Coordinates of C-alpha atoms in Angstrom, one line a residue:
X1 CA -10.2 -21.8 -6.1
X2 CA -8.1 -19.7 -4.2
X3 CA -4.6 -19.4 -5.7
X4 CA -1.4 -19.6 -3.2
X5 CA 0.5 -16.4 -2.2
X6 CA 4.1 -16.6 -1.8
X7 CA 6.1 -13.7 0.7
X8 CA 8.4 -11.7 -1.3
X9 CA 11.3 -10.8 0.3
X10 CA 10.7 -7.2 1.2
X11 CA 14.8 -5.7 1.1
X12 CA 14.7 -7.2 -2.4
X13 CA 11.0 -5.3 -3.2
X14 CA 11.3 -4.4 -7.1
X15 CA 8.9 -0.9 -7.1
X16 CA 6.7 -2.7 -10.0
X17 CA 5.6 -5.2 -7.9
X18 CA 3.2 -2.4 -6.5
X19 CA 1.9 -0.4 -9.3
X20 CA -1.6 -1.2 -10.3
X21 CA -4.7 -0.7 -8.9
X22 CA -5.5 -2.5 -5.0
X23 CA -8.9 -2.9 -3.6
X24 CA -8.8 -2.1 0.5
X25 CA -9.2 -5.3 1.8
X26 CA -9.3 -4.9 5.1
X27 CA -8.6 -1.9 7.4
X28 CA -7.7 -1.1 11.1
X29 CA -8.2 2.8 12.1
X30 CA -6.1 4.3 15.2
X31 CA -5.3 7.6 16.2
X32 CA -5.4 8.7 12.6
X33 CA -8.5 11.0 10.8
X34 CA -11.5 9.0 10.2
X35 CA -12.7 10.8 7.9
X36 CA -9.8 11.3 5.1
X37 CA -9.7 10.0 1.8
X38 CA -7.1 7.0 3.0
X39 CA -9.0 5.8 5.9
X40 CA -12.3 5.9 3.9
X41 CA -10.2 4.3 0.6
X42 CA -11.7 1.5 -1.4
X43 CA -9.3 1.8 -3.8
X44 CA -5.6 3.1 -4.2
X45 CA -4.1 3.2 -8.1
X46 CA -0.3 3.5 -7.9
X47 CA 0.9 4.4 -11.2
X48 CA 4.5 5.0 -11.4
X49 CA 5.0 8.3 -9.4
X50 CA 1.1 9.0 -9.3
X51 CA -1.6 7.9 -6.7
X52 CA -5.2 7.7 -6.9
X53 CA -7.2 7.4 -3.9
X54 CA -10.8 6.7 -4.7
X55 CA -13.6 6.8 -1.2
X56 CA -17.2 6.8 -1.2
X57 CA -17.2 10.8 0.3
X58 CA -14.1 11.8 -1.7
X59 CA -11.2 10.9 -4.1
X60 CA -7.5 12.4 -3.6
X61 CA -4.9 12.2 -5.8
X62 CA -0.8 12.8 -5.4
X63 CA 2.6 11.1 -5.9
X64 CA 4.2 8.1 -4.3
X65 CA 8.0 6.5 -3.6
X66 CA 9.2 3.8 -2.1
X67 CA 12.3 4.9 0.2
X68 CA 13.9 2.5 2.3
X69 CA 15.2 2.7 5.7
X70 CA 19.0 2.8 6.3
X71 CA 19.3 0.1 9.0
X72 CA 17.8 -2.9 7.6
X73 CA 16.6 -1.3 4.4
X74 CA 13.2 -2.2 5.1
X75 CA 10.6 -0.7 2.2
X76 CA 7.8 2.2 3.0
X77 CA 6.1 4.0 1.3
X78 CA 5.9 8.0 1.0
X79 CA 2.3 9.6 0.1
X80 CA 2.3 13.3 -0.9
X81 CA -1.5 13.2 -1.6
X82 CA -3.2 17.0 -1.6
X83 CA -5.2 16.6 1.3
X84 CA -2.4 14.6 3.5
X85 CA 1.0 14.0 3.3
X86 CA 2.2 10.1 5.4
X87 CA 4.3 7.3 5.2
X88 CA 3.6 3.5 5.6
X89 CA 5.7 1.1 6.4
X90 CA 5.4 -1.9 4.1
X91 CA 5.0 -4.8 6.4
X92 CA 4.3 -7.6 4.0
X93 CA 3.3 -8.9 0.4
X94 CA 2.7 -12.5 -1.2
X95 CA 2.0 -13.0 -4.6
X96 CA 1.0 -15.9 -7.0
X97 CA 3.5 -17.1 -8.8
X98 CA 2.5 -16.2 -11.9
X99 CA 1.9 -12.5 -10.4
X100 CA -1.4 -12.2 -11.1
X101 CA -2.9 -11.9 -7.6
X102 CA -1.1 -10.1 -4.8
X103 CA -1.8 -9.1 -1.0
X104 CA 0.5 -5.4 0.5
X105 CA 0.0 -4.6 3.7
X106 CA 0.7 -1.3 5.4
X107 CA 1.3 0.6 8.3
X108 CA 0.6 3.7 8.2
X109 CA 2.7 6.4 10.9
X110 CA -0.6 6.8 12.6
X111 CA -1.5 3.8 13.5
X112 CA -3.9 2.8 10.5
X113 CA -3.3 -0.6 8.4
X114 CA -4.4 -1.3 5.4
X115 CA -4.3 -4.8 3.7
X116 CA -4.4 -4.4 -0.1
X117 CA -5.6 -6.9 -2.8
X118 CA -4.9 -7.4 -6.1
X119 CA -6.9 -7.7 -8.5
X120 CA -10.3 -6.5 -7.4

C-alpha cells in the first residue's frame, strides 16, 4: 500500500530534505541534449555538496546547491556536473510523514523535467 505524500512548502525547503539517492521516475525531454548523462539518468545521489549521475551509456559526477531566487525565494537547484553545467527549478515535493518516501520534481533551464522518487 501506497503511503500518502504531503507538499512541503518549498520557501521553507530545509537542503536535507533532498540528499539521498532518487530513482528518475518519470521524464519529459525538450530542447535539451538527448544524449547527456541527465536526460539519460536513472539515478541522481545528492550527497551534501556532491552529485552522482548514474545512466545506462554514462555516469557524471559534480557538486550541487540549492540557491533561491530573490523575488519569491523560490528553491533551484545549481548542477556543476563535468560534462554540463544547469539549473532546475524545483517545482514541487511531497513526502510521507514519517519521511521515508519522497517525490522532487524539476525543471530543468532547458526545458527537461524530471520527477524524482525516493526510495528506489
Amino acid at each position: 500500500m501506497e503511503e500518502t505524500l504531503f507538499d512541503v512548502n518549498l520557501q521553507q525547503l530545509p537542503d536535507e530534505y533532498l540528499t539521498g539517492v532518487w530513482c528518475v521516475a518519470e521524464r519529459v525531454l525538450n530542447r535539451g541534449n538527448p544524449d547527456s548523462a541527465l536526460a539519460q539518468a536513472t539515478k541522481l545521489s545528492l550527497q551534501p555538496g556532491t552529485l552522482q549521475v548514474h545512466a545506462p551509456a554514462q555516469d557524471d559526477q559534480g557538486q550541487w546547491s540549492v540557491q533561491r531566487d530573490a523575488l519569491l525565494n523560490r528553491p533551484y537547484l545549481e548542477l556543476q556536473l563535468l560534462q554540463e553545467e544547469t539549473k532546475a527549478l524545483i517545482t514541487r515535493l511531497r513526502r510521507s510523514a514519517d519521511g521515508l518516501q519522497s517525490q522532487l520534481n524539476l525543471y530543468f533551464q532547458s526545458g527537461m523535467e524530471l520527477q524524482l522518487a525516493q526510495p528506489c
